[in-house]
Amino acid sequence: SQQGEEDPQALSIQEGENATMNCSYKTSINNLQWYRQNSGRGLVHLILIRSNEREKHSGRLRVTLDTSKKSSSLLITASRAADTASYFCATQGGSEKLVFGKGTKLTVNP
Amino acid sequence: EAGVAQSPRYKIIEKRQSVAFWCNPISGHATLYWYQQILGQGPKLLIQFQNNGVVDDSQLPKDRFSAERLKGVDSTLKIQPAKLEDSAVYLCASRILQGGSEQFFGPGTRLTVL
């Protein structure tokens, strides 16, 4: 079963704009990870945020985590055409198992 | 550093046929995963190995799917016999045992069952 649910399912923006994707989950977690998938590079890890962290930055990425609401958001600032991909959140609980959501398909138009 | 290697990249078979996928993880990564990703969905874990032992195969359809990781390095995933609903991308991932939760994914094998 899939734990995370990304929202929106699809997002289309212009280059230079910011893109925000949300993820909601159901059970308690140790950490939440975001992955990107495109046809050129497969599935790639972007960022991990632990359950005791509220915000994390990596380059143009900003991730927030609200464990009380069981939700996370991924913000990509100053988007580029190369950011076009599907973005997945994945939660990790007590076991090492990663449970992925269905993903948000982001299109960045030049 | 070489990434996770998988072969073949594409496979088309008829239903009820057998198929096998191969994965070579990143050198030194003790943990290996096989995922099934159906079109429009996120990856779903099928089986997790640590070295050559199975850690989690709770979502592996054991009546038709099998996997092994001999010598704790390469792994093969087999489907016998295949059904139409097995059409998906099969992803292999590996992770270093100590020091991180990040999984490194291979390019996947796209299986089409006709």
mmCIF file of C-alpha atoms in Angstrom:
data_model
loop_
_atom_site.group_PDB
_atom_site.id
_atom_site.type_symbol
_atom_site.label_atom_id
_atom_site.label_comp_id
_atom_site.label_asym_id
_atom_site.label_seq_id
_atom_site.Cartn_x
_atom_site.Cartn_y
_atom_site.Cartn_z
ATOM 1 C CA SER A 1 0.000 0.000 0.000
ATOM 2 C CA GLN A 2 1.164 3.535 -0.628
ATOM 3 C CA GLN A 3 1.663 5.759 2.378
ATOM 4 C CA GLY A 4 2.293 9.152 0.834
ATOM 5 C CA GLU A 5 -0.111 11.070 -1.324
ATOM 6 C CA GLU A 6 1.325 13.886 -3.386
ATOM 7 C CA ASP A 7 -0.658 16.916 -4.365
ATOM 8 C CA PRO A 8 -1.139 18.106 -7.041
ATOM 9 C CA GLN A 9 -0.936 15.130 -9.377
ATOM 10 C CA ALA A 10 0.324 17.393 -12.150
ATOM 11 C CA LEU A 11 1.764 20.913 -12.200
ATOM 12 C CA SER A 12 2.743 23.078 -15.156
ATOM 13 C CA ILE A 13 4.709 26.305 -14.672
ATOM 14 C CA GLN A 14 6.942 28.688 -16.572
ATOM 15 C CA GLU A 15 10.701 28.735 -16.242
ATOM 16 C CA GLY A 16 11.779 30.976 -13.381
ATOM 17 C CA GLU A 17 8.632 30.397 -11.329
ATOM 18 C CA ASN A 18 8.553 28.466 -8.068
ATOM 19 C CA ALA A 19 6.989 25.021 -7.824
ATOM 20 C CA THR A 20 5.422 23.665 -4.648
ATOM 21 C CA MET A 21 4.446 20.035 -4.153
ATOM 22 C CA ASN A 22 2.792 18.590 -1.090
ATOM 23 C CA CYS A 23 2.838 15.162 0.478
ATOM 24 C CA SER A 24 0.548 13.746 3.141
ATOM 25 C CA TYR A 25 1.089 10.463 4.951
ATOM 26 C CA LYS A 26 -0.751 8.321 7.449
ATOM 27 C CA THR A 27 1.521 6.708 10.035
ATOM 28 C CA SER A 28 4.417 7.877 12.178
ATOM 29 C CA ILE A 29 7.755 8.149 10.437
ATOM 30 C CA ASN A 30 11.491 8.340 11.149
ATOM 31 C CA ASN A 31 12.196 10.373 8.056
ATOM 32 C CA LEU A 32 10.675 11.535 4.799
ATOM 33 C CA GLN A 33 12.574 11.626 1.534
ATOM 34 C CA TRP A 34 11.933 13.256 -1.820
ATOM 35 C CA TYR A 35 12.990 11.636 -5.075
ATOM 36 C CA ARG A 36 12.918 12.843 -8.670
ATOM 37 C CA GLN A 37 12.332 10.621 -11.669
ATOM 38 C CA ASN A 38 12.834 11.469 -15.294
ATOM 39 C CA SER A 39 13.497 9.377 -18.334
ATOM 40 C CA GLY A 40 17.093 10.488 -18.594
ATOM 41 C CA ARG A 41 18.388 9.798 -15.087
ATOM 42 C CA GLY A 42 15.925 7.404 -13.497
ATOM 43 C CA LEU A 43 14.972 7.804 -9.826
ATOM 44 C CA VAL A 44 17.305 10.095 -7.906
ATOM 45 C CA HIS A 45 17.340 11.004 -4.213
ATOM 46 C CA LEU A 46 16.939 14.740 -3.615
ATOM 47 C CA ILE A 47 16.682 15.386 0.093
ATOM 48 C CA LEU A 48 15.896 13.702 3.407
ATOM 49 C CA ILE A 49 14.244 15.338 6.402
ATOM 50 C CA ARG A 50 14.136 13.612 9.782
ATOM 51 C CA SER A 51 11.065 13.540 11.968
ATOM 52 C CA ASN A 52 12.634 15.965 14.465
ATOM 53 C CA GLU A 53 13.411 18.530 11.760
ATOM 54 C CA ARG A 54 10.966 21.133 10.482
ATOM 55 C CA GLU A 55 12.768 22.578 7.484
ATOM 56 C CA LYS A 56 15.723 21.721 5.308
ATOM 57 C CA HIS A 57 17.402 23.382 2.344
ATOM 58 C CA SER A 58 19.531 22.034 -0.457
ATOM 59 C CA GLY A 59 20.409 24.419 -3.274
ATOM 60 C CA ARG A 60 17.117 25.504 -4.869
ATOM 61 C CA LEU A 61 15.145 22.945 -2.844
ATOM 62 C CA ARG A 62 13.340 23.647 0.399
ATOM 63 C CA VAL A 63 11.528 20.918 2.291
ATOM 64 C CA THR A 64 9.251 21.366 5.275
ATOM 65 C CA LEU A 65 7.816 18.719 7.547
ATOM 66 C CA ASP A 66 4.847 19.046 9.891
ATOM 67 C CA THR A 67 4.536 15.820 11.848
ATOM 68 C CA SER A 68 1.401 17.028 13.656
ATOM 69 C CA LYS A 69 -0.365 17.308 10.307
ATOM 70 C CA LYS A 70 1.539 14.375 8.784
ATOM 71 C CA SER A 71 2.490 16.463 5.798
ATOM 72 C CA SER A 72 5.534 17.715 3.922
ATOM 73 C CA SER A 73 6.120 20.165 1.123
ATOM 74 C CA LEU A 74 8.846 20.469 -1.484
ATOM 75 C CA LEU A 75 9.559 23.899 -2.933
ATOM 76 C CA ILE A 76 11.721 24.301 -6.015
ATOM 77 C CA THR A 77 12.710 27.917 -6.528
ATOM 78 C CA ALA A 78 13.588 29.562 -9.848
ATOM 79 C CA SER A 79 12.584 26.481 -11.796
ATOM 80 C CA ARG A 80 14.358 25.397 -14.967
ATOM 81 C CA ALA A 81 13.263 23.266 -17.901
ATOM 82 C CA ALA A 82 15.617 20.577 -16.597
ATOM 83 C CA ASP A 83 13.458 20.308 -13.442
ATOM 84 C CA THR A 84 10.727 18.705 -15.565
ATOM 85 C CA ALA A 85 10.192 15.309 -13.939
ATOM 86 C CA SER A 86 7.986 13.359 -11.567
ATOM 87 C CA TYR A 87 8.590 14.004 -7.876
ATOM 88 C CA PHE A 88 7.866 11.381 -5.218
ATOM 89 C CA CYS A 89 7.807 11.560 -1.471
ATOM 90 C CA ALA A 90 8.802 8.418 0.391
ATOM 91 C CA THR A 91 8.381 7.742 4.083
ATOM 92 C CA GLN A 92 10.499 5.541 6.281
ATOM 93 C CA GLY A 93 9.177 4.269 9.587
ATOM 94 C CA GLY A 94 10.610 1.858 12.128
ATOM 95 C CA SER A 95 11.765 -0.608 9.490
ATOM 96 C CA GLU A 96 14.095 0.346 6.661
ATOM 97 C CA LYS A 97 11.227 0.098 4.222
ATOM 98 C CA LEU A 98 10.588 3.128 2.014
ATOM 99 C CA VAL A 99 6.958 3.670 1.046
ATOM 100 C CA PHE A 100 6.444 5.902 -1.978
ATOM 101 C CA GLY A 101 3.501 8.065 -2.958
ATOM 102 C CA LYS A 102 2.058 8.293 -6.455
ATOM 103 C CA GLY A 103 4.057 11.354 -7.396
ATOM 104 C CA THR A 104 3.576 14.833 -8.816
ATOM 105 C CA LYS A 105 4.363 15.336 -12.493
ATOM 106 C CA LEU A 106 6.040 18.725 -12.917
ATOM 107 C CA THR A 107 6.390 20.384 -16.315
ATOM 108 C CA VAL A 108 8.525 23.506 -16.577
ATOM 109 C CA ASN A 109 7.916 25.356 -19.830
ATOM 110 C CA PRO A 110 10.796 27.343 -21.336
ATOM 111 C CA GLU B 1 31.685 5.556 -8.672
ATOM 112 C CA ALA B 2 29.632 3.247 -10.895
ATOM 113 C CA GLY B 3 25.907 3.249 -10.273
ATOM 114 C CA VAL B 4 23.432 0.410 -9.972
ATOM 115 C CA ALA B 5 23.390 -1.636 -13.162
ATOM 116 C CA GLN B 6 20.350 -3.463 -14.471
ATOM 117 C CA SER B 7 19.666 -5.597 -17.505
ATOM 118 C CA PRO B 8 17.891 -5.918 -19.755
ATOM 119 C CA ARG B 9 16.500 -2.403 -20.123
ATOM 120 C CA TYR B 10 13.415 -3.577 -22.005
ATOM 121 C CA LYS B 11 11.649 -6.900 -22.291
ATOM 122 C CA ILE B 12 8.489 -7.941 -24.120
ATOM 123 C CA ILE B 13 7.013 -11.363 -23.437
ATOM 124 C CA GLU B 14 3.742 -13.230 -23.867
ATOM 125 C CA LYS B 15 1.639 -14.027 -20.809
ATOM 126 C CA ARG B 16 2.528 -17.310 -19.128
ATOM 127 C CA GLN B 17 6.158 -16.983 -20.262
ATOM 128 C CA SER B 18 9.054 -16.609 -17.839
ATOM 129 C CA VAL B 19 11.412 -13.661 -17.487
ATOM 130 C CA ALA B 20 14.435 -12.802 -15.376
ATOM 131 C CA PHE B 21 15.996 -9.476 -14.475
ATOM 132 C CA TRP B 22 19.520 -8.899 -13.258
ATOM 133 C CA CYS B 23 20.915 -6.249 -10.924
ATOM 134 C CA ASN B 24 24.449 -5.348 -9.902
ATOM 135 C CA PRO B 25 24.430 -2.919 -6.946
ATOM 136 C CA ILE B 26 26.986 -0.290 -6.093
ATOM 137 C CA SER B 27 30.149 -1.899 -4.780
ATOM 138 C CA GLY B 28 30.078 -2.193 -1.001
ATOM 139 C CA HIS B 29 26.328 -1.700 -0.653
ATOM 140 C CA ALA B 30 25.053 -4.456 1.600
ATOM 141 C CA THR B 31 21.353 -3.731 1.162
ATOM 142 C CA LEU B 32 19.576 -4.403 -2.137
ATOM 143 C CA TYR B 33 15.954 -3.755 -3.051
ATOM 144 C CA TRP B 34 13.654 -4.732 -5.905
ATOM 145 C CA TYR B 35 10.693 -2.447 -6.630
ATOM 146 C CA GLN B 36 7.798 -2.706 -9.046
ATOM 147 C CA GLN B 37 6.574 0.564 -10.558
ATOM 148 C CA ILE B 38 3.305 0.412 -12.467
ATOM 149 C CA LEU B 39 2.640 3.288 -14.868
ATOM 150 C CA GLY B 40 1.362 6.350 -13.044
ATOM 151 C CA GLN B 41 2.269 5.076 -9.587
ATOM 152 C CA GLY B 42 5.206 5.220 -7.232
ATOM 153 C CA PRO B 43 7.595 2.313 -6.753
ATOM 154 C CA LYS B 44 6.359 -0.531 -4.556
ATOM 155 C CA LEU B 45 8.869 -2.630 -2.641
ATOM 156 C CA LEU B 46 8.887 -6.296 -3.638
ATOM 157 C CA ILE B 47 11.857 -7.620 -1.684
ATOM 158 C CA GLN B 48 14.779 -6.378 0.396
ATOM 159 C CA PHE B 49 18.068 -8.215 0.896
ATOM 160 C CA GLN B 50 20.801 -7.526 3.399
ATOM 161 C CA ASN B 51 23.893 -9.259 2.093
ATOM 162 C CA ASN B 52 22.417 -12.556 0.855
ATOM 163 C CA GLY B 53 19.583 -12.790 3.381
ATOM 164 C CA VAL B 54 15.978 -11.685 2.845
ATOM 165 C CA VAL B 55 14.872 -8.891 5.196
ATOM 166 C CA ASP B 56 11.394 -8.204 3.805
ATOM 167 C CA ASP B 57 9.478 -10.044 1.092
ATOM 168 C CA SER B 58 5.999 -9.386 2.422
ATOM 169 C CA GLN B 59 4.790 -7.810 -0.843
ATOM 170 C CA LEU B 60 6.393 -10.328 -3.192
ATOM 171 C CA PRO B 61 3.780 -12.524 -4.966
ATOM 172 C CA LYS B 62 5.592 -15.694 -4.102
ATOM 173 C CA ASP B 63 3.436 -17.929 -6.275
ATOM 174 C CA ARG B 64 5.048 -16.427 -9.364
ATOM 175 C CA PHE B 65 7.902 -14.140 -8.287
ATOM 176 C CA SER B 66 11.241 -15.265 -6.893
ATOM 177 C CA ALA B 67 14.477 -13.471 -6.170
ATOM 178 C CA GLU B 68 17.913 -14.416 -5.022
ATOM 179 C CA ARG B 69 21.136 -12.696 -4.133
ATOM 180 C CA LEU B 70 23.853 -15.283 -4.209
ATOM 181 C CA LYS B 71 27.149 -14.274 -2.585
ATOM 182 C CA GLY B 72 25.569 -11.041 -1.404
ATOM 183 C CA VAL B 73 26.363 -9.048 -4.543
ATOM 184 C CA ASP B 74 24.347 -9.467 -7.770
ATOM 185 C CA SER B 75 20.682 -10.287 -7.657
ATOM 186 C CA THR B 76 18.120 -11.772 -10.024
ATOM 187 C CA LEU B 77 14.348 -11.368 -9.970
ATOM 188 C CA LYS B 78 12.268 -13.934 -11.829
ATOM 189 C CA ILE B 79 8.628 -14.044 -12.848
ATOM 190 C CA GLN B 80 7.169 -17.418 -13.791
ATOM 191 C CA PRO B 81 4.577 -17.427 -15.282
ATOM 192 C CA ALA B 82 3.989 -13.788 -16.178
ATOM 193 C CA LYS B 83 0.545 -12.190 -16.162
ATOM 194 C CA LEU B 84 -0.678 -9.092 -18.007
ATOM 195 C CA GLU B 85 -0.740 -7.125 -14.737
ATOM 196 C CA ASP B 86 3.007 -7.699 -14.292
ATOM 197 C CA SER B 87 3.653 -5.078 -16.988
ATOM 198 C CA ALA B 88 5.691 -2.469 -15.135
ATOM 199 C CA VAL B 89 9.172 -1.089 -14.622
ATOM 200 C CA TYR B 90 11.253 -3.185 -12.249
ATOM 201 C CA LEU B 91 13.719 -1.077 -10.315
ATOM 202 C CA CYS B 92 16.709 -2.266 -8.361
ATOM 203 C CA ALA B 93 18.185 -0.080 -5.637
ATOM 204 C CA SER B 94 21.033 -0.421 -3.191
ATOM 205 C CA ARG B 95 22.056 1.251 0.037
ATOM 206 C CA ILE B 96 25.179 1.272 2.127
ATOM 207 C CA LEU B 97 24.574 -0.531 5.393
ATOM 208 C CA GLN B 98 25.931 2.109 7.691
ATOM 209 C CA GLY B 99 25.679 5.859 7.474
ATOM 210 C CA GLY B 100 22.706 6.778 5.359
ATOM 211 C CA SER B 101 19.132 6.168 4.382
ATOM 212 C CA GLU B 102 19.500 7.220 0.748
ATOM 213 C CA GLN B 103 18.781 4.526 -1.794
ATOM 214 C CA PHE B 104 20.513 4.549 -5.169
ATOM 215 C CA PHE B 105 18.381 3.333 -8.043
ATOM 216 C CA GLY B 106 19.249 1.634 -11.286
ATOM 217 C CA PRO B 107 17.681 2.630 -14.618
ATOM 218 C CA GLY B 108 15.076 -0.121 -14.389
ATOM 219 C CA THR B 109 13.785 -2.827 -16.691
ATOM 220 C CA ARG B 110 10.565 -2.028 -18.533
ATOM 221 C CA LEU B 111 8.524 -5.236 -18.859
ATOM 222 C CA THR B 112 5.604 -5.522 -21.245
ATOM 223 C CA VAL B 113 3.456 -8.640 -21.012
ATOM 224 C CA LEU B 114 1.220 -9.236 -24.046
#
